[in-house]
Coordinates of C-alpha atoms and ligand atoms in Angstrom, one line a residue:
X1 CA 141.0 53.6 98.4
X2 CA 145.0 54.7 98.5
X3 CA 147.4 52.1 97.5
X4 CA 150.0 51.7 99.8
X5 CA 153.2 53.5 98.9
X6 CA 155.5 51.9 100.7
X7 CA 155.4 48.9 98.9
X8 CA 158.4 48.1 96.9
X9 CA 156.8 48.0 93.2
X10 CA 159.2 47.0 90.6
X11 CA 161.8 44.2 90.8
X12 CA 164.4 46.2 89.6
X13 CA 164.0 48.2 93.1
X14 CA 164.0 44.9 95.5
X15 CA 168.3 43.9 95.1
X16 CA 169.4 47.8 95.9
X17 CA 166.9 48.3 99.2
X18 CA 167.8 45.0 100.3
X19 CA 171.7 45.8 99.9
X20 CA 171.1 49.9 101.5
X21 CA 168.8 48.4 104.5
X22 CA 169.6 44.6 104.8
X23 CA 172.7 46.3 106.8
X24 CA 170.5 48.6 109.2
X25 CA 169.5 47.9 112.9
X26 CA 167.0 50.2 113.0
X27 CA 166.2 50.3 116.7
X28 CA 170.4 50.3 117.5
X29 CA 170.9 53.8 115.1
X30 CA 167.7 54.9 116.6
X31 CA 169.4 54.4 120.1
X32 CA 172.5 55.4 119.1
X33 CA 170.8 58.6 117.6
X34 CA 169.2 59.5 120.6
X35 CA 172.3 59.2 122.4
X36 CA 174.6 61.0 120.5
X37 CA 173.5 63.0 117.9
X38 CA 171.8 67.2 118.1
X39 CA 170.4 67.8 115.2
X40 CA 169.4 70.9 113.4
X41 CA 166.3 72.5 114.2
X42 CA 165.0 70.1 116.4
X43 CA 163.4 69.6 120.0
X44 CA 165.4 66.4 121.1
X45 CA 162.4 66.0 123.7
X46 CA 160.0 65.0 121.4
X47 CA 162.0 63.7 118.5
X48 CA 163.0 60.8 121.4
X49 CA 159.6 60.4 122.2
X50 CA 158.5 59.7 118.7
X51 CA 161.9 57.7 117.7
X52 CA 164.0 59.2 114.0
X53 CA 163.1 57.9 110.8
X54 CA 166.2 56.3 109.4
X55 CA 167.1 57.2 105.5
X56 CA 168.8 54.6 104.0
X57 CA 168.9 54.8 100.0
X58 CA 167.8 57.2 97.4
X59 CA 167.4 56.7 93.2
X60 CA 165.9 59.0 91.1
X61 CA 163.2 61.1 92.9
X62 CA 162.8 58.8 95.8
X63 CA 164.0 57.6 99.4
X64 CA 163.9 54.4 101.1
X65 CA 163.6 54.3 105.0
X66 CA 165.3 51.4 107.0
X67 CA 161.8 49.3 107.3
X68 CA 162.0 49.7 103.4
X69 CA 159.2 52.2 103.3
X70 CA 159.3 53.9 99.5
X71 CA 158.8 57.8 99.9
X72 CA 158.8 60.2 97.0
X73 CA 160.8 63.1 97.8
X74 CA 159.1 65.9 96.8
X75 CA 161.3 68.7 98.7
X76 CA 164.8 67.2 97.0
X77 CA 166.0 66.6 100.2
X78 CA 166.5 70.3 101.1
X79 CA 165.8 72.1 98.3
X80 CA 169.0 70.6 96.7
X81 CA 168.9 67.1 95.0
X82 CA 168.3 68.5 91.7
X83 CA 169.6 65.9 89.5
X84 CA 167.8 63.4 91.7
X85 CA 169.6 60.5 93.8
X86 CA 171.9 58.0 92.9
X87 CA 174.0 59.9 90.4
X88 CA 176.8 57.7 89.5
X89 CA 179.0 60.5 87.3
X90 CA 178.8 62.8 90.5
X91 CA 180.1 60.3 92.6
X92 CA 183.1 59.2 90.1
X93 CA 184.1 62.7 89.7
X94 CA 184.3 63.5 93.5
X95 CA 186.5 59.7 93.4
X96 CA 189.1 60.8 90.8
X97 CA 189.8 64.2 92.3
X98 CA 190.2 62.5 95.6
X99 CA 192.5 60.1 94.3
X100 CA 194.5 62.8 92.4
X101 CA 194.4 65.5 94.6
X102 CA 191.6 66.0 97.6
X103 CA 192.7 69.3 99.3
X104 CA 194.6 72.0 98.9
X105 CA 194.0 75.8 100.4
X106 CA 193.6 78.9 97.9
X107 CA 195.4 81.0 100.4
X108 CA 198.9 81.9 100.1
X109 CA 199.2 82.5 96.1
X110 CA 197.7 79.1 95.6
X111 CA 194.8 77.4 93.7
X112 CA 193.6 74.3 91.8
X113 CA 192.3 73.4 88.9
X114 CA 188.6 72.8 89.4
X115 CA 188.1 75.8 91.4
X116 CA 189.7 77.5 88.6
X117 CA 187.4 75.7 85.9
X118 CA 184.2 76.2 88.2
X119 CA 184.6 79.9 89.0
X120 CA 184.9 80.1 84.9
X121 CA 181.8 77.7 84.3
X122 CA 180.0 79.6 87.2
X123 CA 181.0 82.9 85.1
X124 CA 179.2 81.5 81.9
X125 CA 176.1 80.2 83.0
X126 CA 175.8 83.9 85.5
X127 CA 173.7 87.0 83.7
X128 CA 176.6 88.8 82.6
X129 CA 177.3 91.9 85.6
X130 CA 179.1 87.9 87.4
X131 CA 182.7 87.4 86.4
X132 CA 183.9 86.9 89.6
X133 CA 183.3 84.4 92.7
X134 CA 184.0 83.7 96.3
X135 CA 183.9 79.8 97.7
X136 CA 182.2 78.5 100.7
X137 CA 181.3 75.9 102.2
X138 CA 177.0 76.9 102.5
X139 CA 174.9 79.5 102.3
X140 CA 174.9 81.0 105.7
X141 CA 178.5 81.3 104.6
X142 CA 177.9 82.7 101.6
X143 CA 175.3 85.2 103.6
X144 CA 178.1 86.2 106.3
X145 CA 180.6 86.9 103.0
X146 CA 177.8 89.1 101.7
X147 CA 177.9 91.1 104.9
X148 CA 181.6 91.4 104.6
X149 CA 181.6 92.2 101.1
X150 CA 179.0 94.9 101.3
X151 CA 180.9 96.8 104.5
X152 CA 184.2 96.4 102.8
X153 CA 182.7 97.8 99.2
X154 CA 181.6 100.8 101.1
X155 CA 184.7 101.5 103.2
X156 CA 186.8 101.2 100.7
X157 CA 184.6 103.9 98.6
X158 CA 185.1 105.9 101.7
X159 CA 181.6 105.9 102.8
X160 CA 181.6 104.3 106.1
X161 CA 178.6 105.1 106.9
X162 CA 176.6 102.7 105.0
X163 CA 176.7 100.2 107.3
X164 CA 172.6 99.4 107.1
X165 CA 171.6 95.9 105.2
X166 CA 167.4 95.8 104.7
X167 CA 166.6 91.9 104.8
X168 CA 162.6 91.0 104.8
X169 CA 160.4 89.3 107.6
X170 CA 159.9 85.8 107.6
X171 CA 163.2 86.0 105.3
X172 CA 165.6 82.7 105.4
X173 CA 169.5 83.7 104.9
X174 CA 171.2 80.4 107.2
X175 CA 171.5 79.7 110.5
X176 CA 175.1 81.6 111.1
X177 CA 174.9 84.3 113.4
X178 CA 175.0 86.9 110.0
X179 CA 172.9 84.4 108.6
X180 CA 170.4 84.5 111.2
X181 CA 170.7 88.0 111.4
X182 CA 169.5 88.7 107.5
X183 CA 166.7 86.5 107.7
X184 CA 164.0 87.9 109.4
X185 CA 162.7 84.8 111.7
X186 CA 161.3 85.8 115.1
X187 CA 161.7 82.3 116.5
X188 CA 165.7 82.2 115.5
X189 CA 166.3 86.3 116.5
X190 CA 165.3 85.2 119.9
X191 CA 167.6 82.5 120.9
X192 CA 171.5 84.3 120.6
X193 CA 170.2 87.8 121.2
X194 CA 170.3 88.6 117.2
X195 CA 169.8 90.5 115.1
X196 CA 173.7 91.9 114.7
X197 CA 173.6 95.5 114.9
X198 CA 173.5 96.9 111.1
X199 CA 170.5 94.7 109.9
X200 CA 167.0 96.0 109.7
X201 CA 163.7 94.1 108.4
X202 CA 161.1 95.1 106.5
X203 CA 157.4 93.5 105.6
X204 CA 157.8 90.6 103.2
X205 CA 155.3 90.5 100.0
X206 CA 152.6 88.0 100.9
X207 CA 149.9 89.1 99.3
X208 CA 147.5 86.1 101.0
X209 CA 148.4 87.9 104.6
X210 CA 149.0 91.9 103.6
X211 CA 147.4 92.2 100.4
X212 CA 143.5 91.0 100.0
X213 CA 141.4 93.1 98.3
X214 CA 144.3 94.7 96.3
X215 CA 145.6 93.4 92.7
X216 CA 148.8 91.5 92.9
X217 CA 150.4 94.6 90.7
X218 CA 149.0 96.5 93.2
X219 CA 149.9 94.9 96.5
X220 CA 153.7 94.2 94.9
X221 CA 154.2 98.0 94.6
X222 CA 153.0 98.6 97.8
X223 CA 155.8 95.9 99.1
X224 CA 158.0 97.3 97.5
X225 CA 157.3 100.7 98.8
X226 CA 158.4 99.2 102.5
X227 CA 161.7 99.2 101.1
X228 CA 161.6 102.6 100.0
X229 CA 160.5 104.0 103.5
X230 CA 162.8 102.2 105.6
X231 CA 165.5 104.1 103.1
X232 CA 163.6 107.4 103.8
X233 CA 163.5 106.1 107.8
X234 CA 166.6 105.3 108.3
X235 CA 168.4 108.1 105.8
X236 CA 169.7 107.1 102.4
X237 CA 173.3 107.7 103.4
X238 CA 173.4 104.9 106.1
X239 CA 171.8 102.2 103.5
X240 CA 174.7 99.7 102.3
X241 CA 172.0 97.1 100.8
X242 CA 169.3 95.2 100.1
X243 CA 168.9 91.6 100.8
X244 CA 166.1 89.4 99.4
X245 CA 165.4 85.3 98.1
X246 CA 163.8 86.1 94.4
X247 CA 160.3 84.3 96.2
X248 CA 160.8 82.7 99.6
X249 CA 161.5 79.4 100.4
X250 CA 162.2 78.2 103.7
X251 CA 159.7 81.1 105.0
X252 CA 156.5 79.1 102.9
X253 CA 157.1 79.4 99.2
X254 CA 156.1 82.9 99.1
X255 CA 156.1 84.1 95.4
X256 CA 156.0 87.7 95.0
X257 CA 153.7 89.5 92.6
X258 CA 155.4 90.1 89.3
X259 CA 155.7 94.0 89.9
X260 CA 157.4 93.7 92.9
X261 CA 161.6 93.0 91.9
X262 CA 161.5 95.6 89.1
X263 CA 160.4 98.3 91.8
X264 CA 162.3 97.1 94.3
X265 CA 165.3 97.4 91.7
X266 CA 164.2 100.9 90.8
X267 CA 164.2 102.0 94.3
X268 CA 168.3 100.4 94.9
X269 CA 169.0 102.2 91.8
X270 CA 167.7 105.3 92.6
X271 CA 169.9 105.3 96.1
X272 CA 172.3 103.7 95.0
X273 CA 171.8 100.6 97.3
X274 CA 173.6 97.3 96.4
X275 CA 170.9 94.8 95.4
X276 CA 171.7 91.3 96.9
X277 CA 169.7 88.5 95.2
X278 CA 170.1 85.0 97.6
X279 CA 169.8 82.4 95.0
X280 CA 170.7 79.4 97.6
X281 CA 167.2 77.7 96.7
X282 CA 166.3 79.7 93.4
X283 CA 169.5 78.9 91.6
X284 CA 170.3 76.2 88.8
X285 CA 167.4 75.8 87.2
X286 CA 165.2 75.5 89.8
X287 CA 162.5 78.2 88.7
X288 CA 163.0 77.3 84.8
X289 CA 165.9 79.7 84.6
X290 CA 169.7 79.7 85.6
X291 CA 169.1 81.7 88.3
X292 CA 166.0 83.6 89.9
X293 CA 166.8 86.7 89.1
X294 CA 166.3 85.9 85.6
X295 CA 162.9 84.7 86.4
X296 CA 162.1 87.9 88.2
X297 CA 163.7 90.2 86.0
X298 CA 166.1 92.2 88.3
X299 CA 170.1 92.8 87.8
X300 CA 171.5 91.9 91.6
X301 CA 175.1 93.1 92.3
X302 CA 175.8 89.9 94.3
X303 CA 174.2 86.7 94.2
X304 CA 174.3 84.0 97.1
X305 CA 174.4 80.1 95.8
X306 CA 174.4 76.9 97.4
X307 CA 172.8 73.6 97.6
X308 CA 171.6 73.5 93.5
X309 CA 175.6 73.9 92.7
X310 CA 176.4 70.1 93.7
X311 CA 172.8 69.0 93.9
X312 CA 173.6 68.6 97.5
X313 CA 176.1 65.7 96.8
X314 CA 178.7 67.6 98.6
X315 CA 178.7 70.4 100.7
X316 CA 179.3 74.0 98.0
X317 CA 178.0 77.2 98.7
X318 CA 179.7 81.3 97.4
X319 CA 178.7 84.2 96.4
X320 CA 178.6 85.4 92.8
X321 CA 180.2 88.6 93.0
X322 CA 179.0 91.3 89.9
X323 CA 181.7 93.9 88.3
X324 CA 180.9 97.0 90.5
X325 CA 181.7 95.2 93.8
X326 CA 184.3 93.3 92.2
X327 CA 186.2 96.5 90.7
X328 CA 186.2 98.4 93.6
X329 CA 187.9 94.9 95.7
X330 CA 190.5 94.8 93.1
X331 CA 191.0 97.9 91.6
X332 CA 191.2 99.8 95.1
X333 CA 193.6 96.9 96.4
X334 CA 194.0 95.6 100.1
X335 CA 193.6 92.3 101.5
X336 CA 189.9 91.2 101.8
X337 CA 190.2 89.9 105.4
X338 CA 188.0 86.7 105.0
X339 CA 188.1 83.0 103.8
X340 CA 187.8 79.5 104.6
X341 CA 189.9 76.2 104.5
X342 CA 187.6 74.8 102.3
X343 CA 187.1 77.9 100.2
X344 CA 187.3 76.5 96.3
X345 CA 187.6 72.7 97.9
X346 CA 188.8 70.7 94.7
X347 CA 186.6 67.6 95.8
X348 CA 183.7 70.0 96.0
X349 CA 184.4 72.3 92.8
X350 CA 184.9 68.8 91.2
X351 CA 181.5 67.6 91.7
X352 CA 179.7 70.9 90.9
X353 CA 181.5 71.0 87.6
X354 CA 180.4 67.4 86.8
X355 CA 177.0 68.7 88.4
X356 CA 176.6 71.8 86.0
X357 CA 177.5 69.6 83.1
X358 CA 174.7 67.2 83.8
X359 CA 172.3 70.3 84.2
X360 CA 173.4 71.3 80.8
X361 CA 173.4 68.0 79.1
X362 CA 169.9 66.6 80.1
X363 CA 169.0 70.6 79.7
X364 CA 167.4 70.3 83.0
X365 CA 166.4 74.3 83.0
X366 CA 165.0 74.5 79.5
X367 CA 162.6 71.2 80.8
X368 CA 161.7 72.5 84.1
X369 CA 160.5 76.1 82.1
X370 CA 159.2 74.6 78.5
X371 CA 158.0 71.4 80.3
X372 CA 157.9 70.5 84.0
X373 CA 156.6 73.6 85.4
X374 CA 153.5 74.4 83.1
X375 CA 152.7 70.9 83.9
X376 CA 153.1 71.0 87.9
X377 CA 150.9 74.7 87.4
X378 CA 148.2 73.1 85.5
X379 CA 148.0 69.8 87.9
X380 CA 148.8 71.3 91.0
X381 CA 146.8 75.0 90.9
X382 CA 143.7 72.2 90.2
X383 CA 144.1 71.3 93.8
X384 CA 142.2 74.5 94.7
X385 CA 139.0 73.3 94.8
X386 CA 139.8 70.8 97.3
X387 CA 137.6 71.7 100.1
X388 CA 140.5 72.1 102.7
X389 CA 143.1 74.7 100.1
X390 CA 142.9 78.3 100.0
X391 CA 145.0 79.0 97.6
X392 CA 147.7 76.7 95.8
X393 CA 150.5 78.2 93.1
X394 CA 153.7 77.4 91.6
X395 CA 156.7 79.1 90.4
X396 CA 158.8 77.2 88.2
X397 CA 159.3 73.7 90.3
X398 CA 158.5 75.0 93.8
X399 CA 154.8 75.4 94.6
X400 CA 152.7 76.0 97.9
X401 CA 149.2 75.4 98.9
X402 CA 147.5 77.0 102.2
X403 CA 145.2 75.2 104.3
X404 CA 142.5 76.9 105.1
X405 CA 139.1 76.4 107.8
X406 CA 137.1 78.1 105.3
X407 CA 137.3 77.9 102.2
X408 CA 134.8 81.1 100.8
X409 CA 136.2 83.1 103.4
X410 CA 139.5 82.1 103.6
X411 CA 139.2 81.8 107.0
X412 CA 142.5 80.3 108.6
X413 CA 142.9 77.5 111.6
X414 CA 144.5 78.7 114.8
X415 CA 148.1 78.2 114.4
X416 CA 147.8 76.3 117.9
X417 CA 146.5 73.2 116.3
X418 CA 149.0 72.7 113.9
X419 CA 147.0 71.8 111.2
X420 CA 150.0 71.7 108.4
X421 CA 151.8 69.4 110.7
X422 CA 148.9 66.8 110.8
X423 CA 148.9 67.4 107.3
X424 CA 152.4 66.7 107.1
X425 CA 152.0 63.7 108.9
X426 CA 149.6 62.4 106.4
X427 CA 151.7 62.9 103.7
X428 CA 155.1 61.0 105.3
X429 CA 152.5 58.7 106.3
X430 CA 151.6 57.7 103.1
X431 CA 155.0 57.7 101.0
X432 CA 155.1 61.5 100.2
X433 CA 157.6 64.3 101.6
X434 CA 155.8 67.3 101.4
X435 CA 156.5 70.3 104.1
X436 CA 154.4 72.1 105.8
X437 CA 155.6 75.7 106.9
X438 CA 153.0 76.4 109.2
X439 CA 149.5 75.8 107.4
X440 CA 151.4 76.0 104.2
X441 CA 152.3 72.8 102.4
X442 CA 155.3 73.1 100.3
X443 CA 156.7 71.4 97.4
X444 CA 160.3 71.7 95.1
X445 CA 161.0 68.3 94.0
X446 CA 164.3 67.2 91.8
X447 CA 164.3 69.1 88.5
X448 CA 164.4 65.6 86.6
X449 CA 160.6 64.9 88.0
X450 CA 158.9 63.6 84.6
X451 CA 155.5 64.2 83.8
X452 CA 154.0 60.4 85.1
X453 CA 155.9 61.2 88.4
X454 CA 154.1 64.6 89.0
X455 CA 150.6 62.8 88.6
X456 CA 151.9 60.1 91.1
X457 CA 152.8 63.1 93.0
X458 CA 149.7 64.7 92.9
X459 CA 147.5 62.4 93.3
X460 CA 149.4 61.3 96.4
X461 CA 148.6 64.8 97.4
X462 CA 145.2 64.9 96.8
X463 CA 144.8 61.4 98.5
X464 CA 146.9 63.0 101.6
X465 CA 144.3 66.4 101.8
X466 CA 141.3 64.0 102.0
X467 CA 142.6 61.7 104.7
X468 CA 143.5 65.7 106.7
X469 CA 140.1 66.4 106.0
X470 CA 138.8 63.1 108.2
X471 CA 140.3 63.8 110.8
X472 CA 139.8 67.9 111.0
X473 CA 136.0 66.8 110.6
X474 CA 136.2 63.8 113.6
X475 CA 138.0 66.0 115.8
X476 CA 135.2 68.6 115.1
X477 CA 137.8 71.3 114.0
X478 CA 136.0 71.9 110.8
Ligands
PXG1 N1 169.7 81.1 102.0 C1 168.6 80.5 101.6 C2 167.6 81.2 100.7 C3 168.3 79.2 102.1 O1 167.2 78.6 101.7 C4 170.4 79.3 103.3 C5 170.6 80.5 102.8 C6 171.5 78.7 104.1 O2 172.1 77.7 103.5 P1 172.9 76.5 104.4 O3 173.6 75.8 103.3 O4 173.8 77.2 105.3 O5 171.8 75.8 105.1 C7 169.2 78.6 102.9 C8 169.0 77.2 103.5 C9 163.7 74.8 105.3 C10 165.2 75.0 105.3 O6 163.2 74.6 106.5 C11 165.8 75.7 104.3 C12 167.2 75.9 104.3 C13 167.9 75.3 105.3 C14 167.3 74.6 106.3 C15 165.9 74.4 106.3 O7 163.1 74.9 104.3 N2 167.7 76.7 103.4

């Protein structure tokens, strides 16, 4: 029988939920939402059928709703609350820099001190190619810098032609139109008539869809090889770069087999193609390393970051950009033709300084890899013998499982039924945040999970799975 998570369980919780929803009319900001407010990726239809869920505090690893419903959050938000909620020292370091300065522009022979220290801090914590970075405000902006970075690198070496950026299928690069562009989802390409001209796509490494019956060595060599005939298709001459999350996020959690980067960086190498590594979810710690790369064992020649940088408690993102594009941008001189008001905002570069510091203090990466994540593998890869998983792994703190209609045949549900969103359902339901991309349920909770709060986590899981599995089997879909 499952507890109900919603219950408020300690008394220490009661006073702060009481203060965060005490002041909430749920049914007026529901109106007022309805009324007022587009959101992102949603169909406005239905979302005012079914009425928004209000979020009203956070603490730790979890969320409180305006009917003071409890949820554990295990997707940090977006991939982004890191260091967990209710971070005092972030929130006093974004206060003093407000007070003693909140804005000023890096144009015009300007800058400011905490961009300064952060593009230093960001320097040292980098693999070692990094000494150099450019400010945004996200990661589609860091994306649509990438593009301009790569097309200026190559004009300026006099090689205009190399104009071609390779991105991957079911790819996530933002929401921008370069953004958009990169990432390789059907459903985005066809609303604003993209991709861009320049960007081509290639197969992404999923071994549960292209590769049964191979190894996973196997199969990642044969992924990789897509890159290398798309080269050949297209003509090595008109490739600027590569473009590629070390395993994909938004597209599933799609981990790619361990031979996969190294081949894919042998094949950049070899035609001299910039490697472009888009650490926006990977980043800081998140995969038990600074940065995923690291994890995955390639050398990128720019490196995309975002969310992980502030923990989401402020809006950061740039692009990490290695000495052989760097040297060429300054050496070659000429004004790069491309910024942002907020490029290096002190508020922001504030926070992620304070941010980084907490990372290192509490060693947040060294726990998720010697700790955390052997711990999540061992609890959550036992989920596959529930009867409804296919397949469940992990990679660092980010792990996926796939629903399946058969389990010895791996037999999949028709994607019309929407399976993983019922599944989702479930799992909100019940006090849990767990995403389901397609029939794939997906997990990355804050990197300060402990181990108690992983078995609470898992075993809210589990208990979700079983309640799916009633109703598949009394709606006769199983
Ligand atoms: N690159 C990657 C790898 C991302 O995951 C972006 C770029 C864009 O960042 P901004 O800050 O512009 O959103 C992202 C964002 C999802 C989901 O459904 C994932 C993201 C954004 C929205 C939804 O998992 N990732």
């Amino acid at each position: 029988m499952m507890t109900n998570q919603f219950e408020i369980r300690t008394a220490e919780e009661r006073p702060a939920l009481m203060r965060a929803s005490a002041a909430v009319d749920t049914r007026a900001i529901q109106a007022l939402d309805s009324a007022h407010y587009l959101h992102p990726f949603t169909d406005h239809k239905l979302l005012a059928e079914k009425g928004v869920r209000v979020m009203v505090k956070g603490e730790g690893i979890y969320l409180w709703d305006s009917e003071g419903k409890r949820v554990l959050d295990g997707m940090s938000g977006l991939w982004c609350v890191n260091v967990g909620y209710g971070r005092k020292e972030l929130a006093d370091a974004a206060c003093r820099q407000m007070m003693e300065m909140p804005y000023y522009n890096s144009f015009f022979n300007t800058t400011n001190v905490p961009a300064v220290k952060l593009a230093a801090l960001l320097a040292e914590v980098s693999p070692p190619q990094f000494q150099h970075v450019f400010f945004t405000n996200s990661g589609s902006e860091g994306n649509d810098t990438v593009v301009r970075l790569v097309r200026r690198y190559w004009d300026l070496l006099e090689q205009p032609r190399r104009k071609l950026i390779i991105g991957r299928i079911n790819g996530y690069h933002g929401s921008t139109m370069a953004g958009a562009s990169l990432g390789g989802m059907a459903y985005m390409h066809a609303q604003g008539d993209l991709p861009i001209p320049g960007i081509a796509h290639i197969q992404q490494p999923y071994w549960f869809e292209h590769g049964r019956g191979m190894s996973q060595d196997a199969f990642g060599l044969k992924a990789a090889g897509w890159l290398e005939e798309k080269i050949l298709e297209v003509g090595p001459d008109r490739v600027a770069a590569f473009i590629g999350e070390p395993l994909q996020g938004a597209g599933g959690v799609i981990i790619p087999p361990d031979s996969y980067w190294p081949e894919i960086q042998r094949i950049c190498d070899r035609y001299g193609i910039l490697l472009v590594s888009d650490e926006v979810i990977c980043g800081f710690g998140r995969l038990g390393e600074w940065f995923g790369c690291q994890k995955f064992g390639y050398r990128p020649d720019l490196m995309t970051f975002a969310k992980g940088v502030t923990s989401g408690y402020i809006p950061l993102g740039g692009v990490m950009v290695g000495k052989r594009v760097a040297d060429v941008l300054i050496d070659k001189g000429g004004e790069f033709e491309h910024g942002f008001t907020y490029s290096g905002h002190p508020v922001a570069c504030a926070v992620a300084l304070e941010n980084i510091d907490i990372i290192r203090r509490e060693s947040l990466v060294e726990k998720v890899r010697d700790d955390s994540s052997p711990y999540l593998r061992h609890k959550f890869e036992a989920l596959a013998v529930h009867p409804l998983v296919g397949m469940a792994e992990t990679c660092g703190l980010v792990a996926g499982l796939v629903l399946v209609r058969d389990k010895r045949t791996l037999e999949c549900f028709a994607p019309e039924l929407g399976v993983g969103m019922l599944c989702r359902g479930h799992m909100f339901g019940n006090g849990m945040i767990m995403r389901a991309v397609g029939d794939r349920m997906i997990i990355a909770p804050p990197l300060v999970i402990t181990r108690t709060q992983i078995d609470e986590m898992i075993d809210l899981i589990r208990c979700c799975l079983d309640a799916t599995l009633d109703e598949l089997r009394q709606r006769n879909w199983i």
